[in-house]
PDB file of C-alpha atoms in Angstrom:
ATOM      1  CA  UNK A 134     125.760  64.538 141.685  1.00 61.00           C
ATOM      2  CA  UNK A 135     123.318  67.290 141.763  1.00 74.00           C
ATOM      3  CA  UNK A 136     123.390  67.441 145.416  1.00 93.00           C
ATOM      4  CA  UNK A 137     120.843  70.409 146.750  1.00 96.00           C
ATOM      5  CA  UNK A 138     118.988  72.331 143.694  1.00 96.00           C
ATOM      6  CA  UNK A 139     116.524  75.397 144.215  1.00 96.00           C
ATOM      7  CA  UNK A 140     114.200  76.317 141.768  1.00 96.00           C
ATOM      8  CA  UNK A 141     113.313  79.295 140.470  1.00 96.00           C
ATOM      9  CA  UNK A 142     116.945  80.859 140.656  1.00 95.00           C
ATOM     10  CA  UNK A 143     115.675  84.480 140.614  1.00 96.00           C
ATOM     11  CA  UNK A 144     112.188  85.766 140.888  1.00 96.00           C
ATOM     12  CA  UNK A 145     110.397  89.599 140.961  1.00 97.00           C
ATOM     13  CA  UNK A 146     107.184  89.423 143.029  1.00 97.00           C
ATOM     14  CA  UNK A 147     104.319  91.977 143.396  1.00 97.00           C
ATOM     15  CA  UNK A 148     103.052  92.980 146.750  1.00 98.00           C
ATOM     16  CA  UNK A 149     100.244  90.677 147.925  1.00 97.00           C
ATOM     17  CA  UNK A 150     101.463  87.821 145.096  1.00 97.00           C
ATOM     18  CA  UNK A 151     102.019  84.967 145.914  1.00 96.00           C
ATOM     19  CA  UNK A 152     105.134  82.019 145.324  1.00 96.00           C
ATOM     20  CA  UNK A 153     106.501  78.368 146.511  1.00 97.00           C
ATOM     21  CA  UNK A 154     110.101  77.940 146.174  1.00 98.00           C
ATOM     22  CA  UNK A 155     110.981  74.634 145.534  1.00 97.00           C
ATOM     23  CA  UNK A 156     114.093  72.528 147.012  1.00 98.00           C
ATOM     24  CA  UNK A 157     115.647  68.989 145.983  1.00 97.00           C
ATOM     25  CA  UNK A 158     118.393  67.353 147.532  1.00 97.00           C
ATOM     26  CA  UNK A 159     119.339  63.910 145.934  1.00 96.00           C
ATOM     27  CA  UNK A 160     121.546  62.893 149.209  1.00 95.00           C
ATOM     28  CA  UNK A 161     118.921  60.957 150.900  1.00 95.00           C
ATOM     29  CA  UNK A 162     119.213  63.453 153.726  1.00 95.00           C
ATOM     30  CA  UNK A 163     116.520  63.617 156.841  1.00 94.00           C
ATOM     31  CA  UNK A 164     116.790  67.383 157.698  1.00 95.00           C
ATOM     32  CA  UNK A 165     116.059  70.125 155.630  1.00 96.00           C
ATOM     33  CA  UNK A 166     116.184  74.119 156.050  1.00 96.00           C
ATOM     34  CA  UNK A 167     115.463  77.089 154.676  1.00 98.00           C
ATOM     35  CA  UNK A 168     117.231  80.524 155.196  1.00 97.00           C
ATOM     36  CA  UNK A 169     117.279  83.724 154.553  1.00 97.00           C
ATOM     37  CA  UNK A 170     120.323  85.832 153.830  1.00 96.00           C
ATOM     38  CA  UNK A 171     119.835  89.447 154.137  1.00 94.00           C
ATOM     39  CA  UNK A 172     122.783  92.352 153.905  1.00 87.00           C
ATOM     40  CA  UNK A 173     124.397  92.372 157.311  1.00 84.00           C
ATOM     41  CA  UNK A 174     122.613  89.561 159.184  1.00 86.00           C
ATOM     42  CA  UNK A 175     124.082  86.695 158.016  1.00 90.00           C
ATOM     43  CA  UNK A 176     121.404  83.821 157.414  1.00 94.00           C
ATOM     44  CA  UNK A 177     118.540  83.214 159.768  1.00 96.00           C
ATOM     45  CA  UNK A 178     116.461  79.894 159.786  1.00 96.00           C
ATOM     46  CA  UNK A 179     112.459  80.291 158.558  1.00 97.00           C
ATOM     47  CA  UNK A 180     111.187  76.684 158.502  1.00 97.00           C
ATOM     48  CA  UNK A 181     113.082  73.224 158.789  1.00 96.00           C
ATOM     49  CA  UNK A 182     112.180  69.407 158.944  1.00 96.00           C
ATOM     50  CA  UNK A 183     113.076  66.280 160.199  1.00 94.00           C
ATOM     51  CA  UNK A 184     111.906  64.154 157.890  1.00 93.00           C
ATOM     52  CA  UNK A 185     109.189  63.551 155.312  1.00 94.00           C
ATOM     53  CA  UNK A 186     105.642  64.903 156.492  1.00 92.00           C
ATOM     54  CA  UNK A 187     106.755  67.108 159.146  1.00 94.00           C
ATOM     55  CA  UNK A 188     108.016  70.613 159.783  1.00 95.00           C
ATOM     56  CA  UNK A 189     108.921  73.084 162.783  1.00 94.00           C
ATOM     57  CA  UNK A 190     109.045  76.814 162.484  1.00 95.00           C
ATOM     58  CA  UNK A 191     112.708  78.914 163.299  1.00 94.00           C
ATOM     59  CA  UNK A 192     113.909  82.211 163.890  1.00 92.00           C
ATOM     60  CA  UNK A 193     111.941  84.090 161.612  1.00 96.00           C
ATOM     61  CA  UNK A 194     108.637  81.731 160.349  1.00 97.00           C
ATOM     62  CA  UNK A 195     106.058  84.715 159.881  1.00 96.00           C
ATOM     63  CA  UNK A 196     104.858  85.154 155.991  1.00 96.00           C
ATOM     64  CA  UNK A 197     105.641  82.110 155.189  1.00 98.00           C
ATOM     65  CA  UNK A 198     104.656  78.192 154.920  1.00 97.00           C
ATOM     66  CA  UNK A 199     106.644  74.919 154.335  1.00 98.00           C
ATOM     67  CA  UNK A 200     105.603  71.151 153.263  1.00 97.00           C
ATOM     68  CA  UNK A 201     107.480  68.399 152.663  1.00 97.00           C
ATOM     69  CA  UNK A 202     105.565  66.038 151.258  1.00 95.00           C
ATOM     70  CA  UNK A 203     108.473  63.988 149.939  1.00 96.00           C
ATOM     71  CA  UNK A 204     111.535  62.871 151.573  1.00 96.00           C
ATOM     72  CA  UNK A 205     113.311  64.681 148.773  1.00 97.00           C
ATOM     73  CA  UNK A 206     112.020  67.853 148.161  1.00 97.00           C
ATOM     74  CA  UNK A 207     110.942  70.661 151.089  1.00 98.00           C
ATOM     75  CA  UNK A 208     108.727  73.526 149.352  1.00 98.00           C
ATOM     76  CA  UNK A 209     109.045  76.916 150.911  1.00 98.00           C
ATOM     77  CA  UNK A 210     105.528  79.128 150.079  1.00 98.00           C
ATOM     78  CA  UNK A 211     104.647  83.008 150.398  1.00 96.00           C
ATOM     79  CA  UNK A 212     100.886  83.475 150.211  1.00 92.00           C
ATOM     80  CA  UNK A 213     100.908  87.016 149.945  1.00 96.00           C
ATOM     81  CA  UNK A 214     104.036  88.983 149.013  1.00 96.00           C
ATOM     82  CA  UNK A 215     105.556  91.404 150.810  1.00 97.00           C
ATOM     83  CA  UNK A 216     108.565  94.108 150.554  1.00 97.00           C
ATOM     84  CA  UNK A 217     110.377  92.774 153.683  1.00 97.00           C
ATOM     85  CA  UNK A 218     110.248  89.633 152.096  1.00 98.00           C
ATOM     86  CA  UNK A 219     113.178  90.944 149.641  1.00 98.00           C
ATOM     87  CA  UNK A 220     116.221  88.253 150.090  1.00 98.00           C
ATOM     88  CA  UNK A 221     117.909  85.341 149.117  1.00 97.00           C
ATOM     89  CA  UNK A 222     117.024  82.375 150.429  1.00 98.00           C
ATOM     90  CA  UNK A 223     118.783  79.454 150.730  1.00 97.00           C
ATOM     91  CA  UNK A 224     117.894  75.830 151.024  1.00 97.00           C
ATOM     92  CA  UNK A 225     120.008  73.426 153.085  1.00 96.00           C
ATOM     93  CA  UNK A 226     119.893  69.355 154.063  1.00 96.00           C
ATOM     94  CA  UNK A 227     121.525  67.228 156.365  1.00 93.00           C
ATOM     95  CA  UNK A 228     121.595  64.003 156.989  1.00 89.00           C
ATOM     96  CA  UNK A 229     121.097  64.256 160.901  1.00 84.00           C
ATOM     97  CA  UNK A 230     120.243  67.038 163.365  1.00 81.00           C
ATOM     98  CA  UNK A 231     123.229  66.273 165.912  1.00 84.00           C
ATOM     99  CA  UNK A 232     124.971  69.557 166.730  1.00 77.00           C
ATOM    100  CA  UNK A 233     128.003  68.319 164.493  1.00 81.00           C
ATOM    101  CA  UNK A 234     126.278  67.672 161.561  1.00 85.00           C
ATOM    102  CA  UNK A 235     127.418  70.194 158.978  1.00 87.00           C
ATOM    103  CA  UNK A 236     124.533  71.265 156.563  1.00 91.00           C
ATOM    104  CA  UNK A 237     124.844  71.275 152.427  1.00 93.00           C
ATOM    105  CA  UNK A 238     123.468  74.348 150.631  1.00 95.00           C
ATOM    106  CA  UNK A 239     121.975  75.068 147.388  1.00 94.00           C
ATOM    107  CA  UNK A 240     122.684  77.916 145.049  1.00 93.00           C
ATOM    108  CA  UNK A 241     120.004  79.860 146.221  1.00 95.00           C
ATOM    109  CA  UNK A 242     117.035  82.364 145.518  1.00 97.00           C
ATOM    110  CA  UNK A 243     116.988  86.086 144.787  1.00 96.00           C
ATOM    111  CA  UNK A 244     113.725  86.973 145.709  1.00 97.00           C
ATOM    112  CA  UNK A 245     112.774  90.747 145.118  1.00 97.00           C
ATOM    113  CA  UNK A 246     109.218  92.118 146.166  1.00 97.00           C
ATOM    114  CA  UNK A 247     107.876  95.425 144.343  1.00 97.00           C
TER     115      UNK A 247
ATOM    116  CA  UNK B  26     120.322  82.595 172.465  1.00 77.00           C
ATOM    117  CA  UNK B  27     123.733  81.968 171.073  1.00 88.00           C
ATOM    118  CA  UNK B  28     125.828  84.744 169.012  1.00 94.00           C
ATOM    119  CA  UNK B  29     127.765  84.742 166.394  1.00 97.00           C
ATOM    120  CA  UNK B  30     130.182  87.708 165.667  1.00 97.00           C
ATOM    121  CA  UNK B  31     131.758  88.945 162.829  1.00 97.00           C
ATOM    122  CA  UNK B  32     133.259  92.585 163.650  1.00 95.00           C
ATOM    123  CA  UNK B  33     135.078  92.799 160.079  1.00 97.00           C
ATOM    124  CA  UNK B  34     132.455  93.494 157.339  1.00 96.00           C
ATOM    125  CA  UNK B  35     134.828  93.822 154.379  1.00 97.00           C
ATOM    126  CA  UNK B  36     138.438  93.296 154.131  1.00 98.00           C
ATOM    127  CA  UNK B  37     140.756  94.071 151.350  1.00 98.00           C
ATOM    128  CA  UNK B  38     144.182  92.412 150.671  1.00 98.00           C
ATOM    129  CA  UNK B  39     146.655  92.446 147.554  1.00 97.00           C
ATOM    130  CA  UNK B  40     147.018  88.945 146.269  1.00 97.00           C
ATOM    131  CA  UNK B  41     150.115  87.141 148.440  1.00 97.00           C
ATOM    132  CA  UNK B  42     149.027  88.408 151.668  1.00 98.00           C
ATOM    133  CA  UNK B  43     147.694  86.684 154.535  1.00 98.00           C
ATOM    134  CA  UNK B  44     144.713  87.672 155.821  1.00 98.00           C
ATOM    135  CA  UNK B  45     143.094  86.454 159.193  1.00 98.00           C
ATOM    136  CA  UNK B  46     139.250  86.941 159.324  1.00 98.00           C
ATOM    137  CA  UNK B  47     137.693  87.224 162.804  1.00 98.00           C
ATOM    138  CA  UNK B  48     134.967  84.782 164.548  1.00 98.00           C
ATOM    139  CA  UNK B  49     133.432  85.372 168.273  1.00 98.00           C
ATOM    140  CA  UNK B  50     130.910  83.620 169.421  1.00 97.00           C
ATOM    141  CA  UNK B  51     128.943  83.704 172.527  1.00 96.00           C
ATOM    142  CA  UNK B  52     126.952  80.200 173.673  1.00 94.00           C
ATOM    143  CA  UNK B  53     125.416  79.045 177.015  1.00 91.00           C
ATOM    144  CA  UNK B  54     126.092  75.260 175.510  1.00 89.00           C
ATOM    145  CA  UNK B  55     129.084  73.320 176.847  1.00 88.00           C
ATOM    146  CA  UNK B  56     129.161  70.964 174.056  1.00 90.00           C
ATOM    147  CA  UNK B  57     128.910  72.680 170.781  1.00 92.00           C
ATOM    148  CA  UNK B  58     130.337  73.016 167.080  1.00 93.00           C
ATOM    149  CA  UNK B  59     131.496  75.704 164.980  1.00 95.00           C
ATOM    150  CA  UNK B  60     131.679  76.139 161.294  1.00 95.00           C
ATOM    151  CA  UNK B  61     133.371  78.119 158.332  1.00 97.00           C
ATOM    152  CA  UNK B  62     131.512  78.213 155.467  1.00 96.00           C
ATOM    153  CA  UNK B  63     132.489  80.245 152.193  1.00 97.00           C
ATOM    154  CA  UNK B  64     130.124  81.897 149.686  1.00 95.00           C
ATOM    155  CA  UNK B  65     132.179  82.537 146.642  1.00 95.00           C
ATOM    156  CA  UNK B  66     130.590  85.140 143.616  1.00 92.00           C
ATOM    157  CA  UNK B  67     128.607  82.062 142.191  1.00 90.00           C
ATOM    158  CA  UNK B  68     126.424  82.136 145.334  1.00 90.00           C
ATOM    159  CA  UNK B  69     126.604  78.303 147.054  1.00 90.00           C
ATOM    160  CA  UNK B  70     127.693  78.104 150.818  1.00 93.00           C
ATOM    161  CA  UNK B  71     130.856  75.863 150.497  1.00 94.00           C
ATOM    162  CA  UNK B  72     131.439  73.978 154.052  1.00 93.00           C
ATOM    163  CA  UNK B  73     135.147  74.371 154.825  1.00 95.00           C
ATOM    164  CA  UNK B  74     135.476  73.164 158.067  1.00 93.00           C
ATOM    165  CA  UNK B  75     133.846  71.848 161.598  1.00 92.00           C
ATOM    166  CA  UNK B  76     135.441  72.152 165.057  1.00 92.00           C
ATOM    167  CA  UNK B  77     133.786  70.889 168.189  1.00 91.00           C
ATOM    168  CA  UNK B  78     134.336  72.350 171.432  1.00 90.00           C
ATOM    169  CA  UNK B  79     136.807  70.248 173.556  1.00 88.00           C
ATOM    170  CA  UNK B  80     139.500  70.336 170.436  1.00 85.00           C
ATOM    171  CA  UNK B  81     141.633  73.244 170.647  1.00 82.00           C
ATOM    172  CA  UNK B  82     143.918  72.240 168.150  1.00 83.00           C
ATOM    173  CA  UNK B  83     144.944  74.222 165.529  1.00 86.00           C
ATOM    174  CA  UNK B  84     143.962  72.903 162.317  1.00 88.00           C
ATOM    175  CA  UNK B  85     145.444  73.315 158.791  1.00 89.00           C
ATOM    176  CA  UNK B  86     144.054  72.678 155.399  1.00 91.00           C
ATOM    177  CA  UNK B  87     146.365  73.771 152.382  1.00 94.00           C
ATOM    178  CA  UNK B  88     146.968  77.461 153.333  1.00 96.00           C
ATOM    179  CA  UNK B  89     143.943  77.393 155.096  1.00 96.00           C
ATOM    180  CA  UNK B  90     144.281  77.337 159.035  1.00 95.00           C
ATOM    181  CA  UNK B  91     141.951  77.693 162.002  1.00 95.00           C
ATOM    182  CA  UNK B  92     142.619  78.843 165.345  1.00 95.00           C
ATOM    183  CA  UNK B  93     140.307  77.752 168.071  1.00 94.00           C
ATOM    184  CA  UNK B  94     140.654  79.670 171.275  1.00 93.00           C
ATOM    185  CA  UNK B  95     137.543  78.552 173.940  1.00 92.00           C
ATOM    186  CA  UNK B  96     139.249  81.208 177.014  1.00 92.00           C
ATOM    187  CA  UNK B  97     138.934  84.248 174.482  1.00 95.00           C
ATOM    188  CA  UNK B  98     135.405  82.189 172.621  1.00 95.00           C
ATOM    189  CA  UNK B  99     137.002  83.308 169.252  1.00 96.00           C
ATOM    190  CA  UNK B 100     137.532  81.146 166.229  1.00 96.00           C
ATOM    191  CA  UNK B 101     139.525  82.591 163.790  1.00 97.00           C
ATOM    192  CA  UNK B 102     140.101  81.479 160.008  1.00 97.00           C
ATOM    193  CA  UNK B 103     143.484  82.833 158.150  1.00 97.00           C
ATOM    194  CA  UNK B 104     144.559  82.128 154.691  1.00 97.00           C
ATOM    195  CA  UNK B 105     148.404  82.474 153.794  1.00 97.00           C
ATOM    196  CA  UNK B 106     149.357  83.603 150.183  1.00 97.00           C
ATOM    197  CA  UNK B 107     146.193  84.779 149.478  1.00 97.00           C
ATOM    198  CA  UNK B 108     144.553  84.330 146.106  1.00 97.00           C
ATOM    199  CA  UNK B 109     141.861  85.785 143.616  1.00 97.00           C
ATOM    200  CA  UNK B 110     140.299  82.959 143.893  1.00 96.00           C
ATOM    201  CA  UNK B 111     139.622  83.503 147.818  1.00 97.00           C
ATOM    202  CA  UNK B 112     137.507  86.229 147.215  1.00 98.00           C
ATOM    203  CA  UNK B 113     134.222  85.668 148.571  1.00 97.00           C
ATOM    204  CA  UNK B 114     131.993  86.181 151.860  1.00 96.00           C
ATOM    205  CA  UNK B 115     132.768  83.854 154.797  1.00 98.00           C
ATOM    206  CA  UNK B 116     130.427  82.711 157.572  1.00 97.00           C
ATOM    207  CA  UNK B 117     131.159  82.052 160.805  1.00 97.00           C
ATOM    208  CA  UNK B 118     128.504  79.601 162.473  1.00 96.00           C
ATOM    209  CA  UNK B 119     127.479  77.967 165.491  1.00 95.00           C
ATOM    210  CA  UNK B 120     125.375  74.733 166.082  1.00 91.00           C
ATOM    211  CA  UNK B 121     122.466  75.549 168.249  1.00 89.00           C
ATOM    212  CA  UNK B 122     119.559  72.753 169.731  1.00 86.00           C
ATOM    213  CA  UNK B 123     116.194  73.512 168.451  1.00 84.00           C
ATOM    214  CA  UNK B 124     112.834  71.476 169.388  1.00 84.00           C
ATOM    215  CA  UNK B 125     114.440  68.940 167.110  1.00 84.00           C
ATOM    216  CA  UNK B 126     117.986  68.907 166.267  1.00 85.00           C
ATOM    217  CA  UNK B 127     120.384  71.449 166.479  1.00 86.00           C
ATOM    218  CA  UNK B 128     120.587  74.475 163.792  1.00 88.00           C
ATOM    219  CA  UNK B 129     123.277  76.979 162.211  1.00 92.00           C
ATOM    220  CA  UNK B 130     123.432  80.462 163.678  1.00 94.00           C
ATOM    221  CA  UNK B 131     125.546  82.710 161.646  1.00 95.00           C
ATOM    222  CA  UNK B 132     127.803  85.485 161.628  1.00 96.00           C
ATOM    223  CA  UNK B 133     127.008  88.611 159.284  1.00 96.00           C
ATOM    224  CA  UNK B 134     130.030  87.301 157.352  1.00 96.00           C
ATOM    225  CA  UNK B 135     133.132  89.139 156.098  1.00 97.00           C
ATOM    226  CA  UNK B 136     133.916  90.309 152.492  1.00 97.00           C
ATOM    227  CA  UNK B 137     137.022  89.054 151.407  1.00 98.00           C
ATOM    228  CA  UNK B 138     138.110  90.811 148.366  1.00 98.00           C
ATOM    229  CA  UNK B 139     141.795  89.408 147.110  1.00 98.00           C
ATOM    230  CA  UNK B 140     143.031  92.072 144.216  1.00 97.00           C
ATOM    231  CA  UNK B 141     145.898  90.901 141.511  1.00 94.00           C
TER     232      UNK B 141
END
């Protein structure tokens, strides 16, 4: 039960480069997230969706794009690369958006930008 | 917005010990959840527990135990007899509505760093 998987695990970018991070979940969930962690903030939503073929920007959705094009998979891009970019992020799915819906995380991505 | 707080950035205990690890939260909602989730070395969020906001029992898990106080808007996480194992970062987080369903706001989260 593989539950949420992120691909690549770790990944050094050039400035201006550019990257999709890719995201399965295998629990036939609606909702799916992507975060980023960064040292003393805790995680902050970029993108989400609520279901296959739509998406809705968070907290922080500048730099970056989102598609979901499959009910199992939500692809997180960066078209060009840049140092504040530097994190881990973190995919997530649930299988509802009600307030008491715990979410279920993936491993995550190191992401550095040079 | 709503606010998670997480005052202790990194606490150190000698393995036995209980150690309590502090949540405050500020939210305009009157219905609303909070969340404990634990990030051990391997780097996963683990989901540990969900508490909604008209239960103010304490809860227990093992020698995990929450205590869910609404008049001081804190909800605080101890484990007894500490462990090795328990060594990891802990979030503190708070369901928030969105344009479409509700998200996670978290705390900066607490290093918890259990020593043999």
């Amino acid at each position: 039960n593989a539950g949420v998987t992120q691909t690549p695990k770790f990944r050094v970018l050039k400035t201006g480069q550019s990257m999709t991070l890719l995201c399965a979940q295998d629990m036939n969930h609606e909702y799916m997230y992507w975060y980023r962690q960064d040292p003393g903030m805790g995680l902050r939503l970029i993108h989400y969706s609520v279901g296959e073929g739509t998406t809705a920007k968070g907290e922080v959705p500048d730099g970056y794009n989102v598609s979901r094009l499959k009910k199992q998979n939500f692809l997180l891009g960066l078209e060009s690369a840049a140092p504040s970019q530097t994190s881990v992020y973190f995919c997530a799915s649930s299988y509802s958006g009600r307030k008491n819906t715990e979410a279920f995380f993936g491993q995550g991505t190191r992401l550095t930008v040079v | 917005a709503q606010k998670v707080t997480q005052a202790q950035t990194e606490i150190s205990v000698v393995e036995k010990e209980d150690v309590t690890l502090d949540c405050v939260y500020e939210t305009r909602d009157t219905t609303y959840y909070l969340f404990w989730y634990k990030q051990p070395p391997s780097g996963e969020l683990v989901f540990l527990i969900r508490r909604n906001s008209f239960d103010e029992q304490n809860e227990i898990s093992g020698r995990y135990s929450w205590n869910f106080q609404k008049s001081t808007s804190s909800f605080n996480f101890t484990i007894t007899a500490s462990q090795v194992v328990d060594s990891a970062v802990y979030f503190c987080a708070l369901s928030e509505p969105m344009e479409y369903g509700n998200k996670l706001v978290f705390g900066a989260g607490t290093i918890l760093r259990v020593k043999s």
